[in-house]
Short mmCIF file of C-alpha atoms in Angstrom, two decimals:
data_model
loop_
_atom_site.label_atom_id
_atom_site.label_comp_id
_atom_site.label_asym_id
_atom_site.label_seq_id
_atom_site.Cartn_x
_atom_site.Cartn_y
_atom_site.Cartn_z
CA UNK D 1 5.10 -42.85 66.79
CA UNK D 2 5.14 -39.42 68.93
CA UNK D 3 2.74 -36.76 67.91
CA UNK D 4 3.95 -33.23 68.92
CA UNK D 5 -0.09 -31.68 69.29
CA UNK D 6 2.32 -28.40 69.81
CA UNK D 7 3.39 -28.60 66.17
CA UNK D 8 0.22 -29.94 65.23
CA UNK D 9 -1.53 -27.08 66.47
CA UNK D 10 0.91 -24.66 64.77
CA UNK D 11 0.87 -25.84 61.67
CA UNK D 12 -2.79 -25.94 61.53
CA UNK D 13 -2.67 -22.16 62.28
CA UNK D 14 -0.02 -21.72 59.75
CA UNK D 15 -2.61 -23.61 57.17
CA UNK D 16 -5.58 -21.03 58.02
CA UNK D 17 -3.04 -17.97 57.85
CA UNK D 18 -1.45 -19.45 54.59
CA UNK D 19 -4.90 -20.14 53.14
CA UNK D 20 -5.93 -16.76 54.01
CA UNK D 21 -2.76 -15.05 52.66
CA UNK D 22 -2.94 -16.45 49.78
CA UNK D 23 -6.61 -16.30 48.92
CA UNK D 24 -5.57 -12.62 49.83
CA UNK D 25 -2.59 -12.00 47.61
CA UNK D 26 -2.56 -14.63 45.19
CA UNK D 27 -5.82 -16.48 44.12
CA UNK D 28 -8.19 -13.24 44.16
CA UNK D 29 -6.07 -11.53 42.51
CA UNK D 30 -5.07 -13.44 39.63
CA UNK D 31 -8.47 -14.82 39.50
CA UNK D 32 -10.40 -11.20 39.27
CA UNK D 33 -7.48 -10.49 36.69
CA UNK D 34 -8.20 -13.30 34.49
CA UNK D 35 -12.23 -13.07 34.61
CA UNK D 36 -11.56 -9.55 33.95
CA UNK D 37 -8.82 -10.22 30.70
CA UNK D 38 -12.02 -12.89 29.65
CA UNK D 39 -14.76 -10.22 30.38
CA UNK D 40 -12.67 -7.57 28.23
CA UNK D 41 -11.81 -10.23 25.94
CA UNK D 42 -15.98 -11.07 25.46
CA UNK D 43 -16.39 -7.56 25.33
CA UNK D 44 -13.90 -7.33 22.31
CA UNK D 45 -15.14 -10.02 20.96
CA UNK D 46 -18.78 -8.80 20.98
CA UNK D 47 -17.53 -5.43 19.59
CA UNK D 48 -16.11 -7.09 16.86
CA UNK D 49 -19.46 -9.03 16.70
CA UNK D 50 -21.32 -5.93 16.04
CA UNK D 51 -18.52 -4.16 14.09
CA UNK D 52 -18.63 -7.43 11.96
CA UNK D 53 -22.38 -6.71 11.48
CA UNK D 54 -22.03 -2.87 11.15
CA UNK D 55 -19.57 -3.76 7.92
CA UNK D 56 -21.92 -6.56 6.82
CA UNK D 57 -24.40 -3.97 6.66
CA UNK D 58 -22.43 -1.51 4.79
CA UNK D 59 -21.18 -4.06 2.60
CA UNK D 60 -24.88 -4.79 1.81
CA UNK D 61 -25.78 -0.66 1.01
CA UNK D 62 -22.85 -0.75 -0.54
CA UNK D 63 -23.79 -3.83 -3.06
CA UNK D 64 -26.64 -2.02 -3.41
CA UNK D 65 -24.86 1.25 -3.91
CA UNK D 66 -22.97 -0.04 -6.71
CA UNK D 67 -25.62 -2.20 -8.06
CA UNK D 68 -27.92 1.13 -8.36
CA UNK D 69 -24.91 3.06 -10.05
CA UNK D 70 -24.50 0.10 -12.51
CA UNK D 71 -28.38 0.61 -13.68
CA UNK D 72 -27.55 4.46 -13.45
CA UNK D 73 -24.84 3.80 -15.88
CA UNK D 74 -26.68 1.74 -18.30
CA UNK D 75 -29.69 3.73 -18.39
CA UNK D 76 -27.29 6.75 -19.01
CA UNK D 77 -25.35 5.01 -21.36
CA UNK D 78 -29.00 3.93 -23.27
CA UNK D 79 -29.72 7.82 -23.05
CA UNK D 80 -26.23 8.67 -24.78
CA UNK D 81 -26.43 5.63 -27.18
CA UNK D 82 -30.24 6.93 -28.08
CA UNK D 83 -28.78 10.58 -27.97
CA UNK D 84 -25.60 9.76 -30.12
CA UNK D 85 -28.00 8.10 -33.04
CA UNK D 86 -30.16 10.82 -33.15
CA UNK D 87 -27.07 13.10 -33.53
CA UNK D 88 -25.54 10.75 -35.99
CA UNK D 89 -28.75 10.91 -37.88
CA UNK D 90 -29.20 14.34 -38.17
CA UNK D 91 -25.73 14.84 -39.14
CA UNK D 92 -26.31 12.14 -41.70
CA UNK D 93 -29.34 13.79 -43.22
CA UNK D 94 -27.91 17.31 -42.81
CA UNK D 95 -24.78 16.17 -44.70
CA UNK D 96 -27.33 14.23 -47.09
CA UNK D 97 -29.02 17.96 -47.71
CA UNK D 98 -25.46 19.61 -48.01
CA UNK D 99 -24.81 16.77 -50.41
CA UNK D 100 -27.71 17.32 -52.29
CA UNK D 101 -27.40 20.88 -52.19
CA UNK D 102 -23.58 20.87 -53.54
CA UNK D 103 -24.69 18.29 -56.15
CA UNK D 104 -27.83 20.50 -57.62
CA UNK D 105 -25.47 23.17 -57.00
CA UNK D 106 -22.72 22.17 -59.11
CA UNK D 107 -25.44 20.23 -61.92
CA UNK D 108 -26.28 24.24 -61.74
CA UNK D 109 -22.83 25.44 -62.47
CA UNK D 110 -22.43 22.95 -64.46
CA UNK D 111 -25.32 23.83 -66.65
CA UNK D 112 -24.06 27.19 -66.50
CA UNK D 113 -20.57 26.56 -67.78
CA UNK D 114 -22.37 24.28 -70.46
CA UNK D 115 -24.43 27.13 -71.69
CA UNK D 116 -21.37 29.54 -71.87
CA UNK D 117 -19.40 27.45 -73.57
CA UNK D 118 -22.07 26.96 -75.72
CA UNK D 119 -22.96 30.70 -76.22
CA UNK D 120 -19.16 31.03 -76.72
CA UNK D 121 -19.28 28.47 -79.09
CA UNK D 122 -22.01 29.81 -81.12
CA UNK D 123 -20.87 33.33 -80.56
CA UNK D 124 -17.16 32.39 -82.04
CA UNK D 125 -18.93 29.70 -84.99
CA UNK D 126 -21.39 33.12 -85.64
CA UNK D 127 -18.05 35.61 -86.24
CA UNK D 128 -16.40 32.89 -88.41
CA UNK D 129 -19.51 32.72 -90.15
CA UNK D 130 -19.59 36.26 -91.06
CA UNK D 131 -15.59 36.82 -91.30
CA UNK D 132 -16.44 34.33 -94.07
CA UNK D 133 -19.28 35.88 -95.06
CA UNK D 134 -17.21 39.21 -95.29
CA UNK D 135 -14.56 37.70 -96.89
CA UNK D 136 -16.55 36.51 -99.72
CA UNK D 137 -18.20 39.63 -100.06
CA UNK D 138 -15.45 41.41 -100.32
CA UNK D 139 -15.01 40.00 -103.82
CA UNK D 140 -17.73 41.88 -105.10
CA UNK D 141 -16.77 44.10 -107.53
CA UNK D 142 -16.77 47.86 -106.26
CA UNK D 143 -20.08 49.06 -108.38
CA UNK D 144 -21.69 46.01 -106.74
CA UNK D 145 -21.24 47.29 -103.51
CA UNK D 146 -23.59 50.38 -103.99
CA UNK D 147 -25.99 49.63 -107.03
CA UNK D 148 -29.10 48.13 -105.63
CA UNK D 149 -28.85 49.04 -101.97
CA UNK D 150 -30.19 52.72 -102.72
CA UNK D 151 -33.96 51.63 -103.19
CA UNK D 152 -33.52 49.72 -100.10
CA UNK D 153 -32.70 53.14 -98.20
CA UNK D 154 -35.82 54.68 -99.63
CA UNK D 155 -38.06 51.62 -98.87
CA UNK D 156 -36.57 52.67 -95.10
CA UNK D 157 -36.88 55.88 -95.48
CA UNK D 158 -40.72 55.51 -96.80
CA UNK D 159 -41.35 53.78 -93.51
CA UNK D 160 -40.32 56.15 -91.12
CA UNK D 161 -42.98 58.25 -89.43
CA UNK D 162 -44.18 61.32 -91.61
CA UNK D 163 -42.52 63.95 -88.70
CA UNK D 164 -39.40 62.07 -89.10
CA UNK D 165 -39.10 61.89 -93.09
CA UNK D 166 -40.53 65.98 -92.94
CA UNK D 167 -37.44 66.67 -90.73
CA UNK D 168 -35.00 64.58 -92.53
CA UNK D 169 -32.96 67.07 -95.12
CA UNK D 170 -35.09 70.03 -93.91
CA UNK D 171 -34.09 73.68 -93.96
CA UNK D 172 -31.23 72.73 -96.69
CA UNK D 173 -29.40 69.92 -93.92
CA UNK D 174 -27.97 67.60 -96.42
CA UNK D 175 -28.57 64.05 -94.98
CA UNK D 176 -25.42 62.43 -94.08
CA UNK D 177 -25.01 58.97 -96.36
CA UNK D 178 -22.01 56.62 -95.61
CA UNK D 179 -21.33 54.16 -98.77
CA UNK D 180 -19.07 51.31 -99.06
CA UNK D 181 -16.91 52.21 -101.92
CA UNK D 182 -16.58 55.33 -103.85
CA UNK D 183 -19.64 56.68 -105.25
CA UNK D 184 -19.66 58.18 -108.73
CA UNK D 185 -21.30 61.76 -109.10
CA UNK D 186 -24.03 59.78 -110.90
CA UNK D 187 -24.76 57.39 -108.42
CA UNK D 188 -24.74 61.00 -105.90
CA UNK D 189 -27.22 62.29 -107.87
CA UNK D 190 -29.56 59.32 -108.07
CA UNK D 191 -29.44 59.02 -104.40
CA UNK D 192 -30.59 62.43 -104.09
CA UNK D 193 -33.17 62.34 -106.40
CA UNK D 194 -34.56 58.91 -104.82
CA UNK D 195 -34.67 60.63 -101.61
CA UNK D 196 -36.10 64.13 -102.63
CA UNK D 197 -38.10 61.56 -104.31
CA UNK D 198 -39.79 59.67 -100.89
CA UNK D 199 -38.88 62.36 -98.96
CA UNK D 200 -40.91 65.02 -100.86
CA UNK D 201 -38.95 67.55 -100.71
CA UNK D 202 -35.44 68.52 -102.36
CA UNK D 203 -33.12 67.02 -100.14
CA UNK D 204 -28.56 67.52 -100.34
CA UNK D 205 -26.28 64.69 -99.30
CA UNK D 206 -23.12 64.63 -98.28
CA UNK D 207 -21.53 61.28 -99.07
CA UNK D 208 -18.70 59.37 -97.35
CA UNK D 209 -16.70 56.15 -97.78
CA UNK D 210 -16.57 53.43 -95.31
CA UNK D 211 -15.16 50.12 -96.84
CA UNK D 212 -16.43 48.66 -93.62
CA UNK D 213 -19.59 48.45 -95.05
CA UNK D 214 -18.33 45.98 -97.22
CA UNK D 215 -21.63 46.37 -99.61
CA UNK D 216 -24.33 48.88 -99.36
CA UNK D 217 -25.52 52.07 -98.25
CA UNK D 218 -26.43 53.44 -94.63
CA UNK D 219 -27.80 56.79 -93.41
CA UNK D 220 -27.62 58.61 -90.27
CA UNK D 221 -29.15 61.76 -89.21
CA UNK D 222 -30.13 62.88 -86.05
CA UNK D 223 -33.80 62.42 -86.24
CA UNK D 224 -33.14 58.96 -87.58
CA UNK D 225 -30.85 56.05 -89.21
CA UNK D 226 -31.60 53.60 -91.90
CA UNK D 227 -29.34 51.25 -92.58
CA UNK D 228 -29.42 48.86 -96.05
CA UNK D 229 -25.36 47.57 -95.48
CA UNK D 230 -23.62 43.85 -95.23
CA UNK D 231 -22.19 44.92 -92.56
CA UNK D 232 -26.20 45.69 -90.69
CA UNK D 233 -27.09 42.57 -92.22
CA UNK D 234 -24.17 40.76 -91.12
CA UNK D 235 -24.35 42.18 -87.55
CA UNK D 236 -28.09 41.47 -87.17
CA UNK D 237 -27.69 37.81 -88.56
CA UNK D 238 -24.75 37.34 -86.34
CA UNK D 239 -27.19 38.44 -83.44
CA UNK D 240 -30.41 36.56 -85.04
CA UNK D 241 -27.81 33.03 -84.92
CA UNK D 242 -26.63 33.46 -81.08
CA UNK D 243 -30.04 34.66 -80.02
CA UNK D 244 -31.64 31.78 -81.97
CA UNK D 245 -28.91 29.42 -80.70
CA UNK D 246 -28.99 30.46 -77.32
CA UNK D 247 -32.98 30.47 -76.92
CA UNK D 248 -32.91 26.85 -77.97
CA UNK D 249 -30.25 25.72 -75.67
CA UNK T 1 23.71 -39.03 61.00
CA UNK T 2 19.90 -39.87 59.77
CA UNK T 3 17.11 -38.69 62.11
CA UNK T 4 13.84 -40.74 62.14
CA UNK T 5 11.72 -39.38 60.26
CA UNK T 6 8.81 -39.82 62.87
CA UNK T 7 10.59 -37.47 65.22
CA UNK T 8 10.49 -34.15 65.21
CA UNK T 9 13.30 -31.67 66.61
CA UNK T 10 12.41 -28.78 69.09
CA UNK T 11 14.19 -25.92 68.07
CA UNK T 12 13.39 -23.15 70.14
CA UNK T 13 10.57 -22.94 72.58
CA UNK T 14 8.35 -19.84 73.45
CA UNK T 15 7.00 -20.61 77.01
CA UNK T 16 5.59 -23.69 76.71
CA UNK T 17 5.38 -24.13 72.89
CA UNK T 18 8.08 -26.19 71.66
CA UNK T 19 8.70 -25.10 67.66
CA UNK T 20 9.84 -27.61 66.05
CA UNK T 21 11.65 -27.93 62.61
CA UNK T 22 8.37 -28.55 60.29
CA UNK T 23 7.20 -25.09 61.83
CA UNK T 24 9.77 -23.05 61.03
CA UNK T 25 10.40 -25.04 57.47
CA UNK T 26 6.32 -24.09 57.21
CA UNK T 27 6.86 -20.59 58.04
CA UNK T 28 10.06 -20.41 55.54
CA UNK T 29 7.96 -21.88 52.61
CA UNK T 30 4.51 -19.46 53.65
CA UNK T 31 6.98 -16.35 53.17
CA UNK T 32 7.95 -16.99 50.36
CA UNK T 33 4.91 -18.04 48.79
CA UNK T 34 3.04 -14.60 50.31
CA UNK T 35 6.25 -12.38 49.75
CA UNK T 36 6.41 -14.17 45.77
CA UNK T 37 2.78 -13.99 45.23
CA UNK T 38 2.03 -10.30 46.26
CA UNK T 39 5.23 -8.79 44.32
CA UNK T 40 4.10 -10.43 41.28
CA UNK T 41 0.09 -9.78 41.99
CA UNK T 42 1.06 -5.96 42.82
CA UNK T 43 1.21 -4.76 39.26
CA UNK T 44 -0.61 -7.26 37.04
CA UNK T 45 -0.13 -6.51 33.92
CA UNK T 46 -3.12 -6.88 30.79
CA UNK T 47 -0.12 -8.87 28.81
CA UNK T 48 1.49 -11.00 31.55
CA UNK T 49 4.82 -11.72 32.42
CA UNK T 50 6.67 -15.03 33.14
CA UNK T 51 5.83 -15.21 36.68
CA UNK T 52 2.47 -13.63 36.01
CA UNK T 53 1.99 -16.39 33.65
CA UNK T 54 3.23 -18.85 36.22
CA UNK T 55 0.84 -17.46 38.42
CA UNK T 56 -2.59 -17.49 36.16
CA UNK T 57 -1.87 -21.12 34.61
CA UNK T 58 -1.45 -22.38 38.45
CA UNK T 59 -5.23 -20.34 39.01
CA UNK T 60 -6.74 -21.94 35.76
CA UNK T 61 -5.58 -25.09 36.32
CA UNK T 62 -7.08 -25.12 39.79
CA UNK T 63 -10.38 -23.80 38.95
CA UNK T 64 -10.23 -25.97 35.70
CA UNK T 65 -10.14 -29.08 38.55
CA UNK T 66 -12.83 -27.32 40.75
CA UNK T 67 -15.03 -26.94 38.09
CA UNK T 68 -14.43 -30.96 36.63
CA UNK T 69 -14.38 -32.21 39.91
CA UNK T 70 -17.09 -30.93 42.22
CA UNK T 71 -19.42 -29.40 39.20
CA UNK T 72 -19.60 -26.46 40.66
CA UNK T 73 -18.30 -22.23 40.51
CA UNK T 74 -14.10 -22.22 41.80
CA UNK T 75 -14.83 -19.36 43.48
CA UNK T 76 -15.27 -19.95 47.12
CA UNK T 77 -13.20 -23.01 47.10
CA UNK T 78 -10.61 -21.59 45.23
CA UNK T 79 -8.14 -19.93 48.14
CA UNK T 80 -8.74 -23.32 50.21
CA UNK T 81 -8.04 -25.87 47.34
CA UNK T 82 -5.15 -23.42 45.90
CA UNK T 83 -3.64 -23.26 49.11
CA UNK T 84 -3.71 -26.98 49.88
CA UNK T 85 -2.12 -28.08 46.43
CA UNK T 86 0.56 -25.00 45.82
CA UNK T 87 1.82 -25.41 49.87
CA UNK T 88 2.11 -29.28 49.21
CA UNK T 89 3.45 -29.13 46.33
CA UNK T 90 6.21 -26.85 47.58
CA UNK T 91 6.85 -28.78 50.83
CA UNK T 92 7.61 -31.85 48.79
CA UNK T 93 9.85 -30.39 46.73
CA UNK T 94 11.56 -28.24 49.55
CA UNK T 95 13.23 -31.35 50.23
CA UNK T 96 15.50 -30.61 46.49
CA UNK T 97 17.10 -28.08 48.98
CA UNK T 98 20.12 -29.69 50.87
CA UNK T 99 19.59 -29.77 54.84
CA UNK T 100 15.30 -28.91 54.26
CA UNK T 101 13.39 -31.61 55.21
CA UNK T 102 9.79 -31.37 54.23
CA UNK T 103 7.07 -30.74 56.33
CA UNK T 104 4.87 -32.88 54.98
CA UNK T 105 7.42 -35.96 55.98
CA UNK T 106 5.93 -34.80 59.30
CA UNK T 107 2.71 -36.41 60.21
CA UNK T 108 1.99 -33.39 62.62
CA UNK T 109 1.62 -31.17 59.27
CA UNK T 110 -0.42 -33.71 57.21
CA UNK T 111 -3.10 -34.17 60.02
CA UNK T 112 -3.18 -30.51 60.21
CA UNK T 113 -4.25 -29.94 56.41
CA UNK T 114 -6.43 -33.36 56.84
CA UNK T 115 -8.41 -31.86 59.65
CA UNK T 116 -8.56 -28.38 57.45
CA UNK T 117 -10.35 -30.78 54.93
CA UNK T 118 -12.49 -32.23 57.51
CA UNK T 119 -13.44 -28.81 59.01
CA UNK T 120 -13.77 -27.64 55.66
CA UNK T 121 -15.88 -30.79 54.26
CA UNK T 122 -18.30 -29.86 57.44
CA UNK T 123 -18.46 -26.12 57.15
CA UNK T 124 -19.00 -26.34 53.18
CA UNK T 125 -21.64 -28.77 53.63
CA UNK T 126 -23.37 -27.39 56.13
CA UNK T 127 -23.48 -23.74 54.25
CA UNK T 128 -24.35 -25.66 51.34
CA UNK T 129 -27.54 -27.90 52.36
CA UNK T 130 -27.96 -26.69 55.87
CA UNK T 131 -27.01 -28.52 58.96
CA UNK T 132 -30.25 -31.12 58.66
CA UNK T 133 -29.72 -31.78 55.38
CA UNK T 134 -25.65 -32.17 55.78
CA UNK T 135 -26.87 -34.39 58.97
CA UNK T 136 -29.17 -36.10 56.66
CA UNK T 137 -26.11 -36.99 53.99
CA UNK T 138 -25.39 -39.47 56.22
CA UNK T 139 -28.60 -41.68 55.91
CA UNK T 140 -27.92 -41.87 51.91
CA UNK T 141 -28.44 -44.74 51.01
CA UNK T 142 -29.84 -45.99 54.12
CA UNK T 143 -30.42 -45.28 57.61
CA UNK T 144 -28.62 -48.37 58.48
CA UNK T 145 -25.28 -46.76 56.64
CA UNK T 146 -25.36 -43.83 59.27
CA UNK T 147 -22.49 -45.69 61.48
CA UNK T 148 -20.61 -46.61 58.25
CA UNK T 149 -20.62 -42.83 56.56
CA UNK T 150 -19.52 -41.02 60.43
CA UNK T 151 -16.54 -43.70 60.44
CA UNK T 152 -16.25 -43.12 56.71
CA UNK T 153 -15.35 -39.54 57.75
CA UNK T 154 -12.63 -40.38 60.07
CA UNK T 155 -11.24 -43.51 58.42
CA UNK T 156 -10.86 -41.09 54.56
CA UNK T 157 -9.40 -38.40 56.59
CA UNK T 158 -7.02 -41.04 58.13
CA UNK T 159 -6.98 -42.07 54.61
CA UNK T 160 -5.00 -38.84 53.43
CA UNK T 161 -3.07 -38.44 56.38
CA UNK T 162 -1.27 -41.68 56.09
CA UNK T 163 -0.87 -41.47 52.22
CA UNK T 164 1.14 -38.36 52.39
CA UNK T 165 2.77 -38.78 55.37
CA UNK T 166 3.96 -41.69 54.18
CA UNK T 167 5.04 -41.16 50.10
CA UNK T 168 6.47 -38.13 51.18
CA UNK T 169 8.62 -39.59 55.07
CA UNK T 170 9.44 -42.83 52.72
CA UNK T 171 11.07 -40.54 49.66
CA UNK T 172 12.80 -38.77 52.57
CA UNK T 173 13.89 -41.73 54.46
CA UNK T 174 15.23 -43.62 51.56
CA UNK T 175 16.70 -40.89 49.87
CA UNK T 176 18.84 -40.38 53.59
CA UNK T 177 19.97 -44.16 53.59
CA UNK T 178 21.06 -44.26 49.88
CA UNK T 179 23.01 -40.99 50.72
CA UNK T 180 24.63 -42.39 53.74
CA UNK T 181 25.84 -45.48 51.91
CA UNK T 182 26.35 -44.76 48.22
CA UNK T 183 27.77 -41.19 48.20
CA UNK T 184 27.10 -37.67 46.67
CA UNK T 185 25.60 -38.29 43.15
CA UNK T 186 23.84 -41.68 43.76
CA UNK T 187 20.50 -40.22 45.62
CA UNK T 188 19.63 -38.11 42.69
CA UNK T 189 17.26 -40.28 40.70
CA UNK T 190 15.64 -40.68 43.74
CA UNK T 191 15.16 -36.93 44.07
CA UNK T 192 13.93 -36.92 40.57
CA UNK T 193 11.63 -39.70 41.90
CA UNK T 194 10.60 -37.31 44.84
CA UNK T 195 9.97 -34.49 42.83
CA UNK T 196 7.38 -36.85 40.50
CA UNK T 197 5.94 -38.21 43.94
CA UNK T 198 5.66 -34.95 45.76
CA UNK T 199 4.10 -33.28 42.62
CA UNK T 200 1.54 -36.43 42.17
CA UNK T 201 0.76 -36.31 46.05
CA UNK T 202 0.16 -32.97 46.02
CA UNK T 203 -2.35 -33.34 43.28
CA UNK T 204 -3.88 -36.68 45.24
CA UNK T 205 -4.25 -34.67 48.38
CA UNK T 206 -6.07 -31.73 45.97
CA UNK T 207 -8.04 -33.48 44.32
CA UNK T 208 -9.28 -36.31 47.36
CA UNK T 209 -10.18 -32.81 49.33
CA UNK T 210 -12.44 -31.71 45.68
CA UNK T 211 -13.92 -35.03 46.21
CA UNK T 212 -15.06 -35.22 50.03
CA UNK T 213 -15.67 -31.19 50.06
CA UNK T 214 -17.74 -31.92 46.15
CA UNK T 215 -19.87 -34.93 47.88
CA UNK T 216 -20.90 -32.62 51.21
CA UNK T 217 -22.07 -29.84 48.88
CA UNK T 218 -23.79 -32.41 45.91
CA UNK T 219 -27.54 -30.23 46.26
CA UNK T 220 -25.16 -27.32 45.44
CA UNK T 221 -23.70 -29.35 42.59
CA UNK T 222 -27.35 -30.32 41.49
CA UNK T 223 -28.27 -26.47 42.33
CA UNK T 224 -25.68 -25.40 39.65
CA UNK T 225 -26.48 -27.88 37.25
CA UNK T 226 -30.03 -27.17 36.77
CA UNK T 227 -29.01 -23.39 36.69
CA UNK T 228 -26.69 -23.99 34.52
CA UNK T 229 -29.39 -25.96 32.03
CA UNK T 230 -31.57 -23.22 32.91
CA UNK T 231 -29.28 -20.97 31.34
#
């Protein structure tokens, strides 16, 4: 076997060169691009590290965030729970009051109406009474309705005042007398004497007719009026029955 | 007409230098290694490409054996391992290309990347542990192993000549007899055959270099270890 030291020495040169070409172009390169895709890639991967840890910890405040707005909420909720009963109760014991105030209210009206009714009542039972009453009396017989009701115009006329019964018929006035039926020139001339009689002086009358009287005799003058009729007595028992009726209601 | 393969063919001369085929094959293969590596390493991009790819898996893969083998950083024996592995493994498989014989089928070009490994064995050593304690390497065990390890030098180095001289002239030479007597088509299993021995001697050759370069610069290995713990 021949060696060719020639070619042996060439190719030993051609190893160096190659070596160094390649550490040149193709090894330092690669391998400064690869440590510096791993360094990058480390660097990523410690930035996600951190960003990792950055969201852990906002996770966390936010837990805590949420956690604090959950006790906000009950505590507010408590507050408009406590806040809604006391509302509710007050409305409940103003619309208690209201209730109580429309129910003495209407017992009031109530009351009221009761009483009217009953006034009515008594009022309309008191007029039948004395339509009745009339009625009947309107059976007496016409002398009836006069005789007997002059002495009870001078027992009225005896208790006015002394001024009064001294101006009554004075200076030749003839005192005004209303009957209830016609009055017979006898009858016009007791009545005058009665009444010259208690008045104490000579006294005229001047005598009218008033069937509404039903029975009796009534006078009027301007200083005073004394009435002795049904119809006073009617009217004043008619008043004396409501009054009475009402006062005891 | 088959050549031997232990001959080698002048094809030029420049005064007194005779360059022979396995030179200019060498020279072929080194352009287009350089010109292929510093198109694709102009522009590296941060996603890579398919020959970028090519490119960083052949880098990772060779400091991956650095690193497993000799227990220590890729970087400065990255260029010098690289080189070794990627040239072989082209040179064997140059021979795929009809007419291209291999340089490595020449013995001139295997003793000239085993004496880079011996040089380099030295040199790494020596900047590793110093020259008294690379000389002292070869008392371990004893002092009586000192003739032993400085024959153990030659004979490994020997060692890797022969192996790949002769896997890769062998693949050569039997591929040319098959082809002279059986025709076109038959030699192509042993191609395939080539291409799995020229890829596995390539590695061999690698990784044998690792080894002898990883035992002169063990205190460095040790070095980096207890860094490395100390880390």
């Amino acid at each position: 076997m021949h060696i060719d030291w020639w070619t042996l020495g060439l190719q030993t040169v051609n190893a160096l060169v190659l070596i160094w070409l390649l550490g040149r172009f193709l090894f330092q390169p690669v391998a400064d691009a690869i440590a510096g895709r791993q360094k990058e890639a480390a660097q990523m991967l410690a930035d996600a590290k951190a960003a990792k840890a950055a969201a852990e910890g906002e996770r966390t405040k936010a837990e805590a965030e949420a956690a604090r707005l959950a006790d906000h909420r009950a505590e507010a909720f408590k507050a408009v729970e406590a806040e809604a009963a006391a509302a509710k109760s007050a409305l409940l014991a103003k619309a208690q009051a209201e209730a109580d105030k429309l129910v003495a209210s209407a017992k009031v009206q109530i009351e009221n109406d009761r009483r009217a009714e009953a006034h009515a009542a008594d009022a309309r039972s008191a007029e039948l009474a004395v339509d009745i009453a009339a009625k009947l009396l309107n059976r007496l017989p016409p002398d009836a309705r006069i005789s007997g009701f002059m002495d009870g115009i001078a027992a009225g006329v005896r208790k006015l005042p002394e001024e009064t019964r001294a101006a009554l018929g004075a200076e030749g006035n003839p005192i005004r007398l209303t009957a209830a039926s016609t009055v017979s020139p006898a009858e016009e001339g007791a009545f005058r004497e009665s009444l010259s009689k208690v008045l104490g002086h000579a006294v005229a009358v001047d005598i009218s007719v008033d069937p509404t009287l039903i029975a009796g005799i009534e006078l009027a003058a301007p200083e005073a009026a004394v009435r002795n009729s049904f119809r006073a007595d009617l009217a004043r028992l008619q008043s004396e029955l409501v009054h009475h009726d009402t006062d005891n209601a | 007409m088959i050549h031997s393969p232990l001959e080698t063919s002048t094809l030029f001369r420049v005064g007194p230098v005779g360059v022979t085929e396995p030179v200019v094959v060498t020279w072929a293969i080194m352009g287009a290694l350089v010109v292929f590596a510093a198109v694709v390493t102009r522009k590296l991009q941060p996603i890579p490409l398919r020959a970028q790819t090519l490119l960083e898996i052949t880098v990772s893969a060779v400091d991956d054996q650095i690193r497993g083998t000799m227990q220590v950083e890729p970087g400065p024996y990255r260029a010098f391992i690289g080189t070794l592995f990627v040239f072989i493994l082209v040179a064997n498989w140059s021979s795929l290309i009809p007419g291209v014989e291999p340089p490595t089928a020449h013995i001139e070009t295997d003793a000239a990347f085993a004496a880079l490994v011996f040089c380099a064995t030295i040199v790494f050593g020596v900047r590793s542990r110093g020259l008294l304690g690379y000389l002292a390497t070869f008392t371990e065990p004893t002092f009586l192993m000192i003739p032993l390890n400085i024959v153990e030098q030659f004979t490994r180095i020997f060692s890797l000549i022969l192996r790949l001289f002769g896997n890769i002239m062998s693949g050569v030479f039997i591929g040319a007899i098959v082809l002279s007597l059986a025709g076109l088509l038959v030699p192509i299993p042993f191609m395939a055959l080539d291409v799995l021995t020229g890829a596995i001697q390539a590695y061999i050759f690698s990784v044998l270099a690792m080894v002898f370069i990883g035992a002169a610069v063990a205190g460095e290995t040790q070095e980096t270890s207890a860094n490395q713990v100390g880390k």
